[in-house]
Amino acid sequence: MPYLNQNIIDIFSIGYVIAEWTIRIAMLIVVPLRRPPGSARGWLVAALFIPIPALILYLLIGRPTYPRWRRKRFTKARQMLAIATDEINHSEFCSRPVLPDTYASASKLVENLGQFPIMGGNKVNLLADYDGVIDELVADINRARHHVHILTYIFANDRTGSKIIEALKNAAERGVECRVLIDALGSRRWSRDIIDQLTSGGVQAARALPVTFLRRRSARADLRNHRKIAIIDSSHGFIGSQNIIDAQYAPGLFNRELVVHVAGPVVLEMQAVFAADWFLETGQVLDEATFFQHRHGAGSTTAQLLPSGPDYPVAGAGRLVVALIYSARRRIVITTPYFIPDVALVQALETAVMRGVEVILILSRASDSQLVGLAQRSYYEQMLRAGIAIYLYPDGLLHAKHIMIDELICVIGSTNIDIRSFQLNAEASLILYDEKVANMLEAEQDKNIAASDRLNRESWDQRPRPVKLVENIARLVSPLL
């Protein structure tokens, strides 16, 4: 009997080893196909050390694509976007200004990536006061006459969330059509209460990309709708990095954000993205004649919206950032809370310095994810050696996400400088072609630089070796974060 048991154990052990090596070899063949090198490396490292868990994880979240039913629905959503874009293009109120050469190639790339054209006649204001953003949004909701549409990653059941809920319920009582779409995972702690409160007050509300194991149409947990957009009466909008949650959502951690308050034709592009996302989650089609009403321009700023995410055939956000970096001639300033670049972005930044371009990274010293923070810090030495200036914001979490190129082109939105934003999340970025807006953004960046500590290469090199080791291990799996 003991002999039989030993044989069973030996057979099981041999089978286990064969299974592990079969997984390793299979993933070595499959993983690199149509996958960025950094991401492939992360999966292969995981397969080498923990092959069976790596296989399970890969089958669950390894391929950044949505289920077939959603891809079919998005085909129709893209048709809706195309129709809306055509309507915008042919409106007598929506001007398409002729851009100088310094802007033309960037705007053409954005249009090819996200399909939306440049729109002139916009009025833009940059809002950096956290509570001031909420107050402005509440004021616009209170003035709404026809509809309010809000799409956000986090909608918390706290003081800030209560302000927005009350304003929306009051608007619905006045006969204003209100719709709210919140990411199911980002708002998981509050989504049920938030939706109950909103729907009981006459507001239409839905969860984006719900994750459940019992529903056929459950979404993958790692593919999220990270956009932050609000549209009021098709004329005013908000877009940026700020969620609907108190600034101090965690003890001792205050968020610092930047939001664009915009009026003008580009708001219709924001409306089109909301309409597509609303259709994807609810199956409801918003009436074009009602929600895409064209009005005269409100200002002089030229703007363009870039939506991106797994639904789109090309990974738009990353391509745009790399292209803008290569186009820079004088100065690049990037502000982001999460900096986990891929190979293409690292090479673009290093090449920019070699071309004589000043490159500045404004990052947050604090992080709301320890593993992400470790992976991010592993890139600092390489950036410093390349001659890139790094400023670490010490007061809370600098959650703003924006880029300025040569004091000419500004990119502001929900997109972080990491692989998650470039490939996995649905994001929205507003590209602004205006020197006055660039001056406003430069003033905001200068405030952040003045409040930050510049990272010194010599002192950074003196970090203890165990710390460097942990950071480098985190870097190995950073493409999976």
Coordinates of C-alpha atoms in Angstrom, one line a residue, residues 22-480:
T22 CA 3.7 23.0 -20.9
I23 CA 2.2 26.2 -19.6
R24 CA 5.6 28.0 -19.8
I25 CA 6.2 26.9 -23.4
A26 CA 2.7 27.7 -24.5
M27 CA 2.8 31.2 -23.0
L28 CA 6.2 31.7 -24.5
I29 CA 4.6 31.1 -27.9
V30 CA 1.3 32.9 -27.4
V31 CA 2.0 35.9 -25.1
P32 CA 4.4 37.8 -27.4
L33 CA 1.9 37.8 -30.3
R34 CA 0.5 41.3 -30.9
R35 CA 1.6 42.5 -27.5
P36 CA 4.0 45.3 -26.5
P37 CA 7.4 43.9 -25.3
G38 CA 7.0 45.3 -21.8
S39 CA 3.7 43.6 -21.3
A40 CA 4.9 40.4 -22.8
R41 CA 7.9 40.4 -20.5
G42 CA 5.7 40.8 -17.4
W43 CA 3.5 37.8 -18.3
L44 CA 6.5 35.7 -19.2
V45 CA 8.2 36.4 -15.9
A46 CA 5.0 35.5 -14.1
A47 CA 4.8 32.3 -16.1
L48 CA 8.4 31.4 -15.3
F49 CA 7.9 31.6 -11.5
I50 CA 4.2 30.8 -11.0
P51 CA 3.0 29.2 -14.2
I52 CA -0.4 27.9 -13.1
P53 CA -1.6 31.1 -11.3
A54 CA -0.1 33.1 -14.3
L55 CA -2.2 31.0 -16.8
I56 CA -5.4 31.5 -14.8
L57 CA -4.7 35.2 -14.5
Y58 CA -3.9 35.5 -18.2
L59 CA -7.1 33.7 -19.2
L60 CA -9.0 36.2 -17.0
I61 CA -7.3 39.5 -17.8
G62 CA -4.5 38.8 -20.2
R63 CA -6.1 40.0 -23.4
P64 CA -7.2 43.7 -23.4
T65 CA -10.5 43.0 -25.3
Y66 CA -14.1 43.2 -24.4
P67 CA -16.6 40.3 -24.8
R68 CA -18.0 39.6 -28.2
W69 CA -21.5 41.1 -27.4
R70 CA -19.9 44.4 -26.3
R71 CA -17.7 44.5 -29.4
K72 CA -20.8 44.1 -31.6
R73 CA -22.6 46.8 -29.6
F74 CA -19.6 49.1 -30.0
T75 CA -19.7 48.6 -33.8
K76 CA -23.1 50.3 -33.7
A77 CA -21.8 52.9 -31.2
R78 CA -19.1 53.8 -33.7
Q79 CA -21.7 54.3 -36.3
M80 CA -23.5 56.6 -33.9
L81 CA -20.3 58.5 -33.3
A82 CA -19.7 58.8 -37.0
I83 CA -23.2 60.2 -37.6
A84 CA -22.7 62.7 -34.7
T85 CA -19.3 63.7 -36.1
D86 CA -20.8 64.3 -39.5
E87 CA -23.5 66.4 -38.0
I88 CA -20.9 68.5 -36.1
N89 CA -18.8 68.9 -39.3
H90 CA -21.6 70.2 -41.3
S91 CA -23.1 72.5 -38.8
E92 CA -22.9 76.2 -39.8
F93 CA -22.1 77.0 -36.1
C94 CA -19.1 74.7 -35.8
S95 CA -16.1 76.2 -37.4
R96 CA -13.1 74.1 -38.4
P97 CA -10.2 76.6 -38.4
V98 CA -7.1 76.2 -40.5
L99 CA -4.3 75.5 -38.1
P100 CA -0.7 76.6 -38.6
D101 CA 1.8 73.9 -39.3
T102 CA 2.8 73.7 -35.6
Y103 CA -0.6 72.3 -34.8
A104 CA -1.7 70.6 -38.0
S105 CA 0.0 67.2 -37.7
A106 CA -1.1 66.8 -34.1
S107 CA -4.7 67.6 -34.9
K108 CA -4.7 65.2 -37.9
L109 CA -3.3 62.4 -35.7
V110 CA -6.0 63.0 -33.1
E111 CA -8.7 62.9 -35.7
N112 CA -7.4 59.6 -37.1
L113 CA -7.1 58.1 -33.7
G114 CA -10.4 59.2 -32.2
Q115 CA -12.4 60.3 -35.3
F116 CA -13.3 63.8 -33.9
P117 CA -12.3 66.9 -35.8
I118 CA -10.9 70.2 -34.4
M119 CA -13.5 72.6 -33.3
G120 CA -13.1 76.4 -33.1
G121 CA -15.1 78.9 -31.1
N122 CA -14.7 77.4 -27.6
K123 CA -14.4 79.2 -24.3
V124 CA -12.0 77.5 -21.9
N125 CA -11.3 78.0 -18.2
L126 CA -8.9 75.9 -16.1
L127 CA -10.1 75.0 -12.6
A128 CA -7.6 73.8 -10.0
D129 CA -9.6 74.5 -6.9
Y130 CA -11.0 71.1 -5.9
D131 CA -14.1 72.3 -4.1
G132 CA -14.4 75.1 -6.6
V133 CA -14.9 72.5 -9.4
I134 CA -17.8 70.9 -7.5
D135 CA -19.3 74.3 -6.9
E136 CA -19.1 75.2 -10.6
L137 CA -20.6 71.9 -11.6
V138 CA -23.5 72.3 -9.1
A139 CA -24.1 75.9 -10.4
D140 CA -24.3 74.6 -14.0
I141 CA -26.6 71.8 -12.9
N142 CA -28.8 74.4 -11.2
R143 CA -29.0 76.4 -14.4
A144 CA -29.7 73.4 -16.6
R145 CA -32.8 73.7 -18.7
H146 CA -32.9 70.5 -20.7
H147 CA -30.4 67.8 -19.7
V148 CA -27.4 66.9 -17.5
H149 CA -25.1 64.0 -18.4
I150 CA -22.3 62.9 -16.0
L151 CA -19.8 60.1 -16.6
T152 CA -17.3 59.4 -13.8
Y153 CA -15.0 56.7 -12.5
I154 CA -15.7 57.4 -8.8
F155 CA -19.0 58.7 -7.4
A156 CA -18.8 58.6 -3.6
N157 CA -21.6 58.7 -1.1
D158 CA -19.9 61.5 0.9
R159 CA -20.3 65.2 1.3
T160 CA -19.2 66.0 -2.2
G161 CA -21.4 63.2 -3.7
S162 CA -24.4 64.4 -1.7
K163 CA -24.0 67.9 -3.2
I164 CA -24.1 66.5 -6.7
I165 CA -27.0 64.2 -5.9
E166 CA -29.1 67.0 -4.5
A167 CA -28.5 69.2 -7.5
L168 CA -29.4 66.4 -9.9
K169 CA -32.6 65.5 -8.0
N170 CA -33.6 69.2 -8.0
A171 CA -32.9 69.4 -11.7
A172 CA -34.9 66.3 -12.4
E173 CA -37.8 67.7 -10.4
R174 CA -37.7 70.8 -12.7
G175 CA -38.1 68.5 -15.7
V176 CA -34.4 68.4 -16.7
E177 CA -33.3 65.0 -18.1
C178 CA -30.5 63.8 -15.9
R179 CA -28.3 60.7 -16.7
V180 CA -25.4 59.5 -14.6
L181 CA -23.0 56.7 -15.6
I182 CA -20.5 55.5 -13.0
D183 CA -17.8 52.9 -13.2
A184 CA -18.9 49.7 -11.4
L185 CA -15.5 49.0 -9.9
G186 CA -14.2 52.5 -9.2
S187 CA -17.5 53.2 -7.3
R188 CA -18.0 49.7 -6.0
R189 CA -18.3 50.9 -2.3
W190 CA -21.1 53.3 -3.1
S191 CA -22.7 52.4 -6.4
R192 CA -25.8 50.7 -5.0
D193 CA -26.6 53.6 -2.6
I194 CA -25.8 56.2 -5.2
I195 CA -27.9 54.7 -7.9
D196 CA -30.8 54.1 -5.5
Q197 CA -30.7 57.8 -4.4
L198 CA -30.5 59.0 -7.9
T199 CA -33.2 56.9 -9.4
S200 CA -35.6 57.6 -6.5
G201 CA -35.2 61.3 -7.4
G202 CA -36.0 60.8 -11.1
V203 CA -32.4 60.6 -12.3
Q204 CA -31.5 57.9 -14.8
A205 CA -28.4 56.1 -13.5
A206 CA -26.3 53.0 -14.6
R207 CA -23.1 51.3 -13.8
A208 CA -20.4 51.0 -16.5
L209 CA -18.7 47.6 -17.0
P210 CA -20.3 45.7 -14.0
V211 CA -18.3 42.8 -12.7
T212 CA -20.3 39.8 -11.6
F213 CA -19.7 36.1 -11.8
L214 CA -23.4 35.2 -12.3
R215 CA -24.2 37.5 -15.2
R216 CA -23.5 36.5 -18.8
R217 CA -22.6 40.1 -19.6
S218 CA -20.1 40.7 -16.8
A219 CA -17.1 42.8 -17.7
R220 CA -13.4 42.1 -16.9
A221 CA -12.3 43.7 -13.7
D222 CA -9.2 45.3 -15.3
L223 CA -11.0 47.0 -18.1
R224 CA -12.5 50.2 -16.7
N225 CA -14.3 53.3 -17.8
H226 CA -11.9 55.9 -16.3
R227 CA -13.4 59.0 -18.0
K228 CA -14.6 62.1 -16.1
I229 CA -17.0 64.1 -18.2
A230 CA -20.0 66.3 -17.5
I231 CA -22.3 67.9 -20.1
I232 CA -25.0 70.5 -19.5
D233 CA -27.5 71.3 -22.2
S234 CA -25.0 70.4 -24.9
S235 CA -23.4 73.8 -24.4
H236 CA -21.2 73.5 -21.3
G237 CA -18.9 70.7 -20.1
F238 CA -16.3 69.6 -17.6
I239 CA -13.5 67.3 -18.4
G240 CA -10.3 66.4 -16.4
S241 CA -9.0 64.3 -13.6
Q242 CA -11.4 64.9 -10.8
N243 CA -13.8 62.3 -9.5
I244 CA -17.0 63.0 -7.5
I245 CA -15.5 62.4 -4.0
D246 CA -14.2 64.5 -1.1
A247 CA -10.7 65.9 -1.7
Q248 CA -9.5 64.1 1.4
Y249 CA -10.9 60.7 0.6
A250 CA -8.1 59.0 2.6
P251 CA -6.6 60.1 6.0
G252 CA -3.9 62.7 5.4
L253 CA -4.1 62.4 1.6
F254 CA -5.6 65.4 -0.2
N255 CA -6.1 65.3 -4.0
R256 CA -4.9 68.1 -6.2
E257 CA -6.7 68.1 -9.6
L258 CA -7.2 70.1 -12.8
V259 CA -10.4 70.3 -14.7
V260 CA -11.3 72.1 -17.9
H261 CA -14.6 74.0 -17.9
V262 CA -15.5 74.5 -21.5
A263 CA -18.3 76.1 -23.5
G264 CA -18.7 75.7 -27.3
P265 CA -18.8 73.2 -30.1
V266 CA -16.3 70.8 -28.7
V267 CA -18.9 70.0 -26.0
L268 CA -20.8 68.1 -28.7
E269 CA -17.8 65.8 -29.0
M270 CA -18.0 65.1 -25.3
Q271 CA -21.7 64.5 -25.7
A272 CA -21.1 62.0 -28.4
V273 CA -18.7 60.0 -26.2
F274 CA -21.3 60.0 -23.3
A275 CA -24.0 58.9 -25.7
A276 CA -21.9 56.0 -27.0
D277 CA -21.0 54.9 -23.5
W278 CA -24.6 55.2 -22.4
F279 CA -25.7 53.1 -25.3
L280 CA -23.0 50.5 -24.5
E281 CA -24.2 50.1 -21.0
T282 CA -28.0 50.5 -21.3
G283 CA -28.8 49.9 -25.0
Q284 CA -30.6 53.2 -25.1
V285 CA -30.0 55.5 -28.0
L286 CA -30.0 59.3 -27.3
D287 CA -31.9 61.3 -29.9
E288 CA -29.5 63.3 -32.1
A289 CA -31.9 66.2 -32.7
T290 CA -32.4 66.6 -29.0
F291 CA -29.0 66.2 -27.6
F292 CA -26.8 67.5 -30.4
Q293 CA -28.2 71.0 -30.8
H294 CA -25.7 73.3 -32.5
R295 CA -25.0 76.8 -31.1
H296 CA -22.8 79.7 -32.0
G297 CA -19.2 79.6 -30.7
A298 CA -18.6 80.9 -27.2
G299 CA -15.0 81.8 -27.5
S300 CA -11.8 81.7 -29.6
T301 CA -10.1 78.5 -28.5
T302 CA -9.6 75.6 -30.9
A303 CA -10.1 72.2 -29.2
Q304 CA -10.5 68.5 -30.0
L305 CA -11.5 65.5 -28.0
L306 CA -9.6 62.2 -28.0
P307 CA -11.5 59.2 -26.6
S308 CA -9.4 56.0 -26.2
G309 CA -9.7 52.5 -24.8
P310 CA -9.9 48.8 -25.8
D311 CA -13.1 49.5 -27.8
Y312 CA -11.0 51.6 -30.2
P313 CA -8.9 49.7 -32.9
V314 CA -5.8 51.8 -32.2
A315 CA -4.3 52.5 -28.7
G316 CA -4.8 56.3 -29.2
A317 CA -3.6 57.9 -26.0
G318 CA -0.1 56.4 -26.0
R319 CA 0.4 57.1 -29.7
L320 CA -0.6 60.7 -29.2
V321 CA 1.7 61.3 -26.2
V322 CA 4.7 59.7 -28.0
A323 CA 4.0 61.7 -31.2
L324 CA 3.7 65.0 -29.3
I325 CA 7.0 64.3 -27.5
Y326 CA 8.8 63.7 -30.9
S327 CA 7.2 66.9 -32.2
A328 CA 8.5 69.1 -29.4
R329 CA 11.2 71.7 -30.2
R330 CA 11.7 73.5 -26.9
R331 CA 9.9 72.2 -23.8
I332 CA 7.8 69.3 -22.6
V333 CA 6.1 69.4 -19.2
I334 CA 4.2 66.3 -18.1
T335 CA 2.1 66.1 -14.9
T336 CA 0.8 62.7 -13.8
P337 CA 0.2 60.8 -10.6
Y338 CA 1.2 57.5 -12.2
F339 CA 4.3 57.2 -14.3
I340 CA 4.9 53.7 -15.6
P341 CA 6.0 54.3 -19.2
D342 CA 6.4 51.7 -22.0
V343 CA 9.6 51.3 -24.1
A344 CA 8.3 53.7 -26.8
L345 CA 7.6 56.5 -24.4
V346 CA 11.0 56.1 -22.6
Q347 CA 12.8 56.3 -25.9
A348 CA 10.8 59.3 -27.0
L349 CA 11.6 61.2 -23.7
E350 CA 15.3 60.3 -23.9
T351 CA 15.5 61.3 -27.6
A352 CA 13.8 64.6 -26.8
V353 CA 16.6 65.5 -24.3
M354 CA 19.2 64.5 -26.9
R355 CA 17.6 66.9 -29.3
G356 CA 18.0 69.7 -26.8
V357 CA 14.4 69.8 -25.6
E358 CA 13.8 70.6 -21.9
V359 CA 11.8 67.7 -20.4
I360 CA 10.1 68.1 -17.0
L361 CA 8.1 65.5 -15.1
I362 CA 5.9 66.7 -12.2
L363 CA 4.9 63.6 -10.2
S364 CA 3.3 62.9 -6.8
R365 CA 5.6 61.8 -4.0
A366 CA 2.6 60.1 -2.4
S367 CA 0.8 57.2 -4.0
D368 CA -2.5 55.5 -3.2
S369 CA -1.0 52.1 -4.3
Q370 CA 2.3 50.9 -2.8
L371 CA 3.1 48.5 -5.6
V372 CA 2.5 51.1 -8.3
G373 CA 4.6 53.6 -6.3
L374 CA 7.5 51.1 -6.1
A375 CA 7.3 50.4 -9.9
Q376 CA 7.1 54.1 -10.7
R377 CA 10.2 54.9 -8.6
S378 CA 12.2 52.3 -10.5
Y379 CA 12.1 54.5 -13.6
Y380 CA 13.5 57.7 -11.8
E381 CA 17.1 56.7 -12.1
Q382 CA 16.8 56.1 -15.9
M383 CA 15.0 59.4 -16.3
L384 CA 17.6 61.4 -14.3
R385 CA 20.5 59.8 -16.1
A386 CA 18.9 60.9 -19.4
G387 CA 18.8 64.5 -18.2
I388 CA 15.1 64.7 -17.4
A389 CA 14.1 67.0 -14.5
I390 CA 11.8 65.3 -11.9
Y391 CA 9.8 67.3 -9.4
L392 CA 8.0 65.4 -6.6
Y393 CA 4.9 67.1 -5.2
P394 CA 4.9 66.5 -1.5
D395 CA 1.5 67.8 -0.3
G396 CA -1.0 65.1 -0.8
L397 CA -1.7 63.2 -4.1
L398 CA -1.1 65.3 -7.2
H399 CA -3.8 63.5 -9.2
A400 CA -3.9 66.0 -12.1
K401 CA -3.1 64.7 -15.6
H402 CA -1.9 67.1 -18.2
I403 CA 0.9 67.7 -20.8
M404 CA 2.1 70.9 -22.4
I405 CA 4.3 71.0 -25.6
D406 CA 6.3 74.1 -26.4
E407 CA 3.7 76.4 -24.7
L408 CA 1.5 75.7 -27.6
I409 CA -0.4 72.4 -27.3
C410 CA -2.1 71.2 -24.1
V411 CA -3.5 67.8 -23.3
I412 CA -5.8 67.7 -20.2
G413 CA -8.0 64.8 -19.2
S414 CA -8.2 61.5 -17.4
T415 CA -5.2 59.8 -19.0
N416 CA -2.3 58.8 -16.8
I417 CA 1.2 58.1 -18.2
D418 CA 1.0 54.4 -17.8
I419 CA 0.2 51.2 -19.7
R420 CA -3.2 50.9 -18.0
S421 CA -4.4 54.3 -19.4
F422 CA -2.8 53.6 -22.8
Q423 CA -4.2 50.2 -23.3
L424 CA -6.8 49.0 -20.8
N425 CA -8.9 52.0 -19.6
A426 CA -11.5 54.0 -21.5
E427 CA -10.1 57.5 -21.3
A428 CA -11.0 61.0 -22.5
S429 CA -8.5 63.8 -23.2
L430 CA -9.1 67.3 -24.4
I431 CA -6.4 68.7 -26.7
L432 CA -6.2 72.5 -26.8
Y433 CA -4.5 74.5 -29.5
D434 CA -4.2 77.9 -28.0
E435 CA -1.3 79.9 -26.6
K436 CA -3.5 81.7 -24.0
V437 CA -4.7 78.4 -22.6
A438 CA -1.1 77.2 -22.7
N439 CA -0.1 80.2 -20.6
M440 CA -2.8 79.4 -18.1
L441 CA -1.6 75.8 -17.9
E442 CA 2.0 76.9 -17.6
A443 CA 1.1 79.1 -14.6
E444 CA -0.5 76.0 -13.0
Q445 CA 2.5 73.9 -13.7
D446 CA 4.8 76.6 -12.3
K447 CA 2.8 76.6 -9.1
N448 CA 3.2 72.8 -8.8
I449 CA 6.9 73.0 -9.5
A450 CA 7.4 75.8 -6.9
A451 CA 5.6 73.6 -4.3
S452 CA 7.6 70.5 -5.3
D453 CA 11.1 69.1 -4.4
R454 CA 13.4 68.5 -7.3
L455 CA 14.9 65.0 -7.3
N456 CA 18.7 65.0 -7.1
R457 CA 20.4 62.2 -9.1
E458 CA 23.3 61.8 -6.6
S459 CA 21.1 61.5 -3.6
W460 CA 18.7 59.2 -5.4
D461 CA 21.6 56.9 -6.3
Q462 CA 22.3 56.5 -2.6
R463 CA 19.1 54.6 -1.9
P464 CA 19.7 51.3 0.0
R465 CA 20.2 48.3 -2.2
P466 CA 17.2 46.4 -0.8
V467 CA 15.0 49.3 -1.7
K468 CA 16.4 49.3 -5.3
L469 CA 15.8 45.5 -5.5
V470 CA 12.2 45.8 -4.4
E471 CA 11.6 48.6 -6.9
N472 CA 13.1 46.6 -9.7
I473 CA 11.0 43.6 -8.9
A474 CA 7.9 45.8 -9.0
R475 CA 9.1 47.1 -12.3
L476 CA 9.2 43.6 -13.8
V477 CA 5.5 43.2 -13.2
S478 CA 4.7 46.9 -13.9
P479 CA 3.3 46.1 -17.4
L480 CA 0.6 44.0 -15.6

